Short mmCIF file of C-alpha atoms and ligand atoms in Angstrom, two decimals:
data_model
loop_
_atom_site.label_atom_id
_atom_site.label_comp_id
_atom_site.label_asym_id
_atom_site.label_seq_id
_atom_site.Cartn_x
_atom_site.Cartn_y
_atom_site.Cartn_z
CA MET A 1 0.00 0.00 0.00
CA ASN A 2 1.07 3.47 -0.87
CA LYS A 3 3.00 5.05 2.04
CA ILE A 4 1.40 8.42 1.33
CA ILE A 5 -2.09 6.99 1.92
CA ILE A 6 -0.94 5.36 5.17
CA GLN A 7 0.53 8.67 6.35
CA LYS A 8 -2.61 10.54 5.31
CA ALA A 9 -4.77 8.14 7.34
CA VAL A 10 -2.50 8.45 10.37
CA ASN A 11 -2.60 12.26 10.16
CA LEU A 12 -6.40 12.18 9.98
CA TRP A 13 -6.55 9.90 13.03
CA ARG A 14 -4.24 12.30 14.91
CA GLU A 15 -6.70 15.12 14.06
CA GLY A 16 -9.59 13.11 15.51
CA LYS A 17 -11.05 12.16 12.12
CA LEU A 18 -12.64 8.90 10.93
CA VAL A 19 -10.83 6.56 8.55
CA ALA A 20 -12.40 3.32 7.27
CA PHE A 21 -9.89 0.57 6.53
CA PRO A 22 -9.82 -3.08 5.46
CA THR A 23 -9.19 -5.91 7.87
CA GLU A 24 -9.20 -9.60 6.93
CA THR A 25 -12.70 -9.98 8.49
CA VAL A 26 -14.71 -6.89 7.45
CA TYR A 27 -13.98 -3.17 6.99
CA GLY A 28 -13.62 -1.15 10.19
CA LEU A 29 -14.57 2.46 10.94
CA GLY A 30 -11.49 3.65 12.82
CA ALA A 31 -10.76 6.53 15.17
CA ASP A 32 -8.05 7.32 17.74
CA ALA A 33 -9.06 5.28 20.80
CA ALA A 34 -7.46 7.90 23.08
CA ASN A 35 -9.62 10.75 21.71
CA SER A 36 -13.11 10.77 23.23
CA ALA A 37 -14.54 13.23 20.67
CA ALA A 38 -13.32 10.99 17.84
CA ILE A 39 -14.87 7.94 19.50
CA GLN A 40 -18.15 9.80 19.90
CA ALA A 41 -18.04 10.55 16.15
CA ILE A 42 -17.99 6.79 15.45
CA PHE A 43 -21.23 6.30 17.37
CA THR A 44 -22.81 9.27 15.59
CA ALA A 45 -21.78 8.12 12.10
CA LYS A 46 -23.09 4.59 12.69
CA GLN A 47 -26.16 5.72 14.66
CA ARG A 48 -25.03 3.16 17.18
CA PRO A 49 -26.16 3.35 20.83
CA THR A 50 -23.24 3.92 23.20
CA THR A 51 -24.29 0.80 25.11
CA HIS A 52 -22.39 -1.22 22.47
CA PRO A 53 -18.66 -1.17 23.30
CA LEU A 54 -15.92 -0.86 20.65
CA ILE A 55 -12.97 -3.11 19.83
CA VAL A 56 -9.55 -1.45 20.07
CA HIS A 57 -7.20 -2.52 17.26
CA VAL A 58 -3.45 -2.52 17.84
CA ALA A 59 -0.34 -3.51 15.87
CA ASN A 60 1.16 -5.91 18.41
CA LEU A 61 1.03 -7.31 21.94
CA ASP A 62 3.19 -4.51 23.38
CA VAL A 63 0.60 -1.93 22.35
CA ALA A 64 -2.20 -4.27 23.52
CA ALA A 65 -0.60 -4.22 26.99
CA GLU A 66 -1.11 -0.43 27.10
CA TRP A 67 -4.88 -1.00 26.82
CA ALA A 68 -5.56 -4.26 28.64
CA TYR A 69 -4.21 -6.63 31.25
CA ILE A 70 -2.45 -9.47 29.43
CA ASP A 71 -2.31 -12.76 31.35
CA GLU A 72 -0.88 -16.18 30.43
CA ARG A 73 -4.08 -17.38 28.73
CA THR A 74 -4.16 -14.24 26.62
CA ARG A 75 -0.53 -14.74 25.65
CA LYS A 76 -1.28 -18.32 24.56
CA LEU A 77 -4.10 -17.25 22.25
CA ALA A 78 -2.18 -14.21 21.06
CA ASN A 79 0.80 -16.36 20.10
CA ALA A 80 -1.42 -18.80 18.24
CA PHE A 81 -3.90 -16.51 16.49
CA TRP A 82 -2.70 -12.89 16.43
CA PRO A 83 -2.45 -11.18 14.06
CA GLY A 84 -5.77 -12.67 12.93
CA PRO A 85 -9.58 -12.77 13.07
CA LEU A 86 -9.82 -13.02 16.87
CA THR A 87 -10.98 -10.45 19.44
CA LEU A 88 -10.28 -10.97 23.14
CA ILE A 89 -12.29 -9.34 25.94
CA LEU A 90 -9.80 -8.52 28.69
CA PRO A 91 -9.65 -6.47 31.90
CA LYS A 92 -9.12 -2.86 30.77
CA ALA A 93 -6.29 -0.50 31.69
CA ALA A 94 -7.25 2.37 34.02
CA HIS A 95 -6.99 5.13 31.39
CA VAL A 96 -9.41 3.61 28.86
CA HIS A 97 -12.31 5.94 28.07
CA SER A 98 -15.72 4.65 29.20
CA LEU A 99 -17.19 5.31 25.70
CA ILE A 100 -15.01 2.47 24.39
CA THR A 101 -16.07 0.00 27.06
CA SER A 102 -19.66 1.21 27.57
CA GLY A 103 -18.68 1.76 31.18
CA GLN A 104 -17.62 -1.87 31.71
CA GLU A 105 -14.37 -3.00 33.32
CA THR A 106 -13.39 -4.94 30.19
CA ILE A 107 -12.08 -4.00 26.75
CA GLY A 108 -12.14 -5.80 23.39
CA ILE A 109 -8.70 -6.05 21.75
CA ARG A 110 -7.75 -7.30 18.29
CA ILE A 111 -4.56 -7.44 16.22
CA PRO A 112 -5.73 -7.75 12.60
CA ARG A 113 -3.52 -9.42 10.02
CA HIS A 114 -4.57 -7.55 6.87
CA PRO A 115 -1.35 -5.92 5.58
CA ILE A 116 -3.01 -2.50 5.23
CA ALA A 117 -4.44 -2.67 8.76
CA GLN A 118 -1.01 -3.75 10.02
CA ALA A 119 0.76 -0.90 8.22
CA LEU A 120 -1.77 1.65 9.52
CA LEU A 121 -1.61 0.48 13.12
CA LEU A 122 2.17 0.27 13.10
CA ALA A 123 2.48 3.79 11.68
CA PHE A 124 -0.12 5.17 14.13
CA GLY A 125 1.49 3.48 17.10
CA GLY A 126 -1.52 3.66 19.43
CA GLY A 127 -4.94 2.02 19.61
CA ILE A 128 -7.64 2.47 16.97
CA ALA A 129 -11.24 1.93 18.05
CA ALA A 130 -13.07 0.36 15.12
CA PRO A 131 -16.49 -1.21 14.81
CA SER A 132 -17.60 -2.66 11.49
CA ALA A 133 -18.06 0.24 9.05
CA ASN A 134 -21.83 -0.06 8.60
CA GLN A 135 -24.95 1.59 10.00
CA PHE A 136 -26.02 0.01 13.28
CA THR A 137 -27.73 -3.42 12.73
CA HIS A 138 -26.93 -3.53 8.98
CA VAL A 139 -24.74 -6.02 7.12
CA SER A 140 -21.00 -5.46 7.69
CA PRO A 141 -19.10 -4.19 4.62
CA THR A 142 -16.57 -6.44 2.92
CA THR A 143 -15.61 -3.94 0.20
CA ALA A 144 -14.74 -0.23 0.15
CA THR A 145 -17.78 0.45 -2.06
CA ALA A 146 -20.00 -1.10 0.60
CA VAL A 147 -18.45 1.20 3.24
CA TYR A 148 -19.30 4.20 1.10
CA ALA A 149 -22.86 2.93 0.61
CA GLU A 150 -23.25 2.63 4.39
CA LEU A 151 -21.51 5.76 5.63
CA GLY A 152 -20.99 8.07 2.65
CA ASP A 153 -19.23 11.32 3.41
CA GLN A 154 -19.38 10.87 7.15
CA VAL A 155 -16.02 9.11 6.79
CA ASP A 156 -13.00 11.34 6.11
CA LEU A 157 -11.11 8.63 4.21
CA ILE A 158 -11.97 5.12 3.01
CA ILE A 159 -8.96 2.97 2.18
CA ASP A 160 -9.71 0.41 -0.52
CA GLY A 161 -8.05 -2.94 0.15
CA GLY A 162 -10.28 -5.03 -2.10
CA GLU A 163 -12.57 -7.78 -0.82
CA CYS A 164 -12.05 -8.99 2.75
CA GLU A 165 -10.52 -12.45 2.96
CA VAL A 166 -12.70 -13.95 5.75
CA GLY A 167 -15.92 -12.04 5.11
CA LEU A 168 -17.48 -12.40 8.59
CA GLU A 169 -16.60 -10.52 11.80
CA SER A 170 -13.93 -11.83 14.19
CA THR A 171 -14.49 -14.55 16.77
CA ILE A 172 -14.90 -12.88 20.18
CA ILE A 173 -13.69 -14.71 23.30
CA ASP A 174 -14.22 -13.28 26.77
CA LEU A 175 -11.11 -13.96 28.84
CA SER A 176 -11.93 -11.43 31.54
CA GLN A 177 -13.33 -14.03 33.89
CA GLN A 178 -12.16 -17.36 35.27
CA GLU A 179 -14.20 -19.28 32.71
CA PRO A 180 -13.68 -18.34 29.02
CA TYR A 181 -16.84 -17.57 27.03
CA ILE A 182 -17.39 -17.31 23.31
CA LEU A 183 -19.33 -14.07 22.78
CA ARG A 184 -19.49 -14.19 18.98
CA PRO A 185 -18.65 -17.21 16.84
CA GLY A 186 -16.36 -16.52 13.89
CA MET A 187 -14.53 -18.42 11.18
CA LEU A 188 -11.71 -19.04 13.66
CA SER A 189 -13.49 -21.92 15.33
CA GLN A 190 -14.20 -22.66 18.95
CA ALA A 191 -12.43 -26.03 18.58
CA GLU A 192 -9.19 -24.41 17.37
CA ILE A 193 -9.27 -21.97 20.29
CA GLU A 194 -10.09 -24.65 22.87
CA GLU A 195 -7.18 -26.73 21.63
CA ARG A 196 -4.73 -23.87 22.24
CA LEU A 197 -6.35 -22.86 25.52
CA GLY A 198 -6.29 -26.45 26.78
CA CYS A 199 -9.82 -26.18 28.16
CA GLY A 200 -13.44 -25.92 27.03
CA ILE A 201 -15.23 -22.67 26.23
CA THR A 202 -18.85 -22.02 27.16
CA VAL A 203 -20.94 -21.67 23.98
CA PRO A 204 -23.00 -18.61 22.92
CA GLY A 205 -26.48 -19.96 23.71
CA GLU A 206 -25.57 -20.76 27.27
CA PHE A 207 -23.73 -17.48 27.62
CA ALA A 208 -26.49 -15.30 26.21
CA LYS A 209 -28.89 -16.46 28.90
CA LYS A 210 -26.54 -15.33 31.65
CA ASN A 211 -24.90 -12.23 30.25
CA LYS A 212 -25.14 -9.42 27.75
CA ALA A 213 -23.38 -10.68 24.63
CA PRO A 214 -22.67 -8.57 21.53
CA GLY A 215 -25.20 -8.39 18.75
CA GLN A 216 -27.79 -10.08 20.95
CA HIS A 217 -30.73 -7.87 20.06
CA LEU A 218 -32.75 -9.89 17.61
CA ILE A 219 -32.08 -8.07 14.34
CA HIS A 220 -28.42 -7.61 13.52
CA TYR A 221 -26.20 -8.10 10.49
CA ALA A 222 -29.44 -7.62 8.56
CA PRO A 223 -30.43 -6.60 5.03
CA ARG A 224 -33.39 -4.20 4.72
CA THR A 225 -35.30 -6.67 2.52
CA LYS A 226 -37.35 -9.21 4.43
CA THR A 227 -35.04 -12.20 4.81
CA ILE A 228 -36.26 -15.71 5.57
CA LEU A 229 -34.33 -18.90 6.41
CA ILE A 230 -35.74 -22.10 4.90
CA ALA A 231 -34.84 -25.76 5.48
CA SER A 232 -33.42 -27.38 2.32
CA ASP A 233 -36.36 -29.75 1.89
CA GLU A 234 -38.92 -26.94 2.11
CA ILE A 235 -37.52 -24.68 -0.58
CA GLY A 236 -39.77 -26.02 -3.36
CA LEU A 237 -42.87 -25.51 -1.22
CA GLN A 238 -41.88 -22.00 -0.14
CA LEU A 239 -41.07 -20.92 -3.69
CA LYS A 240 -44.57 -21.88 -4.81
CA LYS A 241 -45.93 -19.58 -2.11
CA TYR A 242 -44.08 -16.56 -3.52
CA ILE A 243 -44.55 -17.41 -7.21
CA ASP A 244 -46.06 -13.99 -8.01
CA GLU A 245 -43.36 -11.96 -6.25
CA PRO A 246 -39.84 -11.00 -7.31
CA VAL A 247 -37.91 -13.22 -4.91
CA ALA A 248 -34.21 -13.92 -4.42
CA LEU A 249 -32.99 -17.30 -3.24
CA ILE A 250 -29.56 -18.14 -1.82
CA THR A 251 -28.61 -21.81 -1.63
CA TYR A 252 -25.42 -23.75 -1.02
CA SER A 253 -26.48 -27.30 -1.88
CA GLN A 254 -26.46 -28.23 -5.54
CA MET A 255 -30.20 -28.81 -5.70
CA SER A 256 -32.16 -28.25 -8.88
CA ILE A 257 -34.52 -25.31 -8.58
CA VAL A 258 -37.62 -24.84 -10.71
CA ASP A 259 -36.93 -21.71 -12.74
CA TYR A 260 -39.77 -19.27 -12.02
CA SER A 261 -39.52 -16.07 -14.04
CA ASN A 262 -39.72 -13.97 -10.85
CA LEU A 263 -36.94 -15.90 -9.17
CA HIS A 264 -33.31 -14.80 -8.91
CA HIS A 265 -31.23 -17.72 -7.71
CA VAL A 266 -27.69 -17.42 -6.31
CA CYS A 267 -25.87 -20.65 -5.46
CA LEU A 268 -22.98 -20.12 -3.06
CA SER A 269 -20.21 -22.54 -2.20
CA ALA A 270 -20.89 -25.67 -0.15
CA LEU A 271 -17.58 -24.97 1.61
CA ALA A 272 -18.14 -22.85 4.73
CA LYS A 273 -14.96 -20.80 4.20
CA ASN A 274 -15.96 -19.75 0.68
CA TYR A 275 -19.60 -19.22 1.65
CA ALA A 276 -18.49 -16.89 4.49
CA HIS A 277 -16.29 -14.94 2.09
CA ASP A 278 -19.23 -14.23 -0.24
CA ILE A 279 -22.40 -14.06 1.85
CA TYR A 280 -22.32 -10.39 2.96
CA ARG A 281 -21.47 -9.16 -0.53
CA VAL A 282 -24.31 -11.21 -2.03
CA LEU A 283 -26.80 -10.10 0.64
CA ARG A 284 -25.85 -6.51 -0.05
CA GLU A 285 -26.21 -6.91 -3.85
CA LEU A 286 -29.63 -8.55 -3.46
CA ASP A 287 -30.73 -5.94 -0.93
CA ASP A 288 -30.17 -3.24 -3.57
CA LYS A 289 -32.46 -4.90 -6.12
CA ASN A 290 -35.96 -4.45 -4.64
CA PHE A 291 -36.86 -8.10 -4.16
CA SER A 292 -39.92 -8.63 -1.99
CA ARG A 293 -38.00 -11.28 -0.04
CA ILE A 294 -34.63 -12.89 0.23
CA LEU A 295 -34.97 -16.59 0.94
CA ILE A 296 -31.90 -18.35 2.30
CA GLU A 297 -31.38 -22.09 2.48
CA ALA A 298 -30.58 -22.93 6.11
CA VAL A 299 -26.92 -24.00 6.31
CA PRO A 300 -25.58 -27.27 7.79
CA ASP A 301 -25.56 -27.85 11.52
CA ASP A 302 -21.80 -28.55 11.53
CA ILE A 303 -19.29 -26.70 13.67
CA GLU A 304 -17.55 -25.04 10.69
CA TRP A 305 -20.84 -23.34 9.77
CA ALA A 306 -21.46 -22.02 13.32
CA ALA A 307 -20.55 -18.38 12.59
CA ILE A 308 -22.52 -18.34 9.33
CA ARG A 309 -25.56 -19.87 11.09
CA ASP A 310 -25.30 -17.22 13.80
CA ARG A 311 -25.25 -14.32 11.30
CA LEU A 312 -28.00 -15.73 9.07
CA THR A 313 -30.26 -16.32 12.06
CA LYS A 314 -29.81 -12.71 13.16
CA ALA A 315 -30.17 -11.36 9.62
CA SER A 316 -33.48 -13.17 9.17
CA HIS A 317 -35.17 -12.72 12.50
CA ARG A 318 -38.40 -10.79 12.06
O1 LIG B 1 -14.06 -8.44 12.77
C1 LIG B 1 -14.36 -7.57 13.60
O2 LIG B 1 -14.41 -7.81 14.82
C2 LIG B 1 -14.66 -6.17 13.07
C3 LIG B 1 -13.36 -5.59 12.54
C4 LIG B 1 -13.53 -4.18 12.04
O3 LIG B 1 -12.37 -5.67 13.52
N1 LIG B 1 -15.19 -5.34 14.11
C5 LIG B 1 -16.45 -5.51 14.60
O4 LIG B 1 -16.79 -4.53 15.53
O5 LIG B 1 -17.19 -6.39 14.24
P1 LIG B 1 -18.31 -4.30 15.99
O6 LIG B 1 -18.27 -3.15 16.90
O7 LIG B 1 -19.16 -4.20 14.80
O8 LIG B 1 -18.63 -5.60 16.80
C6 LIG B 1 -17.91 -5.84 17.99
C7 LIG B 1 -18.75 -6.46 19.04
C8 LIG B 1 -19.91 -5.55 19.44
O9 LIG B 1 -21.11 -6.27 19.34
C9 LIG B 1 -19.59 -5.20 20.89
O10 LIG B 1 -20.76 -5.18 21.68
C10 LIG B 1 -18.64 -6.31 21.32
O11 LIG B 1 -17.93 -6.63 20.17
N2 LIG B 1 -17.70 -5.82 22.34
C11 LIG B 1 -16.74 -4.90 22.21
N3 LIG B 1 -16.14 -4.66 23.39
C12 LIG B 1 -16.74 -5.48 24.29
C13 LIG B 1 -16.60 -5.71 25.69
N4 LIG B 1 -15.70 -5.03 26.41
N5 LIG B 1 -17.40 -6.61 26.28
C14 LIG B 1 -18.32 -7.31 25.55
N6 LIG B 1 -18.52 -7.14 24.24
C15 LIG B 1 -17.74 -6.24 23.62
MG1 LIG B 2 -20.76 -4.53 13.69
#
């Protein structure tokens, strides 16, 4: 990436401005995490309630230690998965502004591995607070064009790094308590993390009952078009119901679909990794086309589809 762009972004951050940038998961809307006015501007641009805390992005573990308490467990996961699509919830340092943490004693930290994110964070030196660069509850952007569609001129600079590699938001693990919890499943799987941690992690369903987990209000990661999840063996039946409407259908299994003239069919990969890479872009494209509904084939119950299942369930809950 052009050094001039990196320097321009860093200068804007130092002036308290907003810069959207690519990470390997989704695009982030970044501001200087030490500048409370800049952090407030993130909430305003996204129309996000301040009850939803922000993740602070840093270049390396040394900078992370300026923002959070790093214990042995954290070091283990950091060594294994950072830089990468993992966010850890840790006890916060005393100076952290309460807007970042929503007044909690914990802070979300991530070291992203996208080379542009790395270059930006290294050049900035400090922490960058960055939620996904979309309007509150909408689908996260996986391209620079999508960021512009969501936030327009409210962002001072959007850095184009092409399509995000992972396509879904990071896995979030709460390490702030004795027992680790998974707060948001991601493409970095629970099994991989448990293996490194050497112990089990409590799963989202169980956690959500006890605590306030991110993205737990029912609609999240959602297109504006009414979106419905359908079991594979019910697709034929459901399509007949909507025969007179312009309907979009997303599947992953190689089933044969009766070709109604009103139907727009997108078949995504049957591999979870590739499906995750494409799903937000496809949802966004379909959302722009005035379909009466987006029907989505429910994805497999397997562990590698956990994050996709989570997002689709939230996108379709009405
Ligand atoms: O992949 C990602 O994580 C992207 C990229 C840009 O890094 N970021 C992202 O941020 O998805 P956001 O704000 O859209 O989602 C982060 C979630 C929020 O639902 C927030 O509530 C939760 O993380 N979170 C942040 N700090 C937290 C904390 N201290 N305790 C519990 N949840 C926290
Ligand atoms: Mg988000």
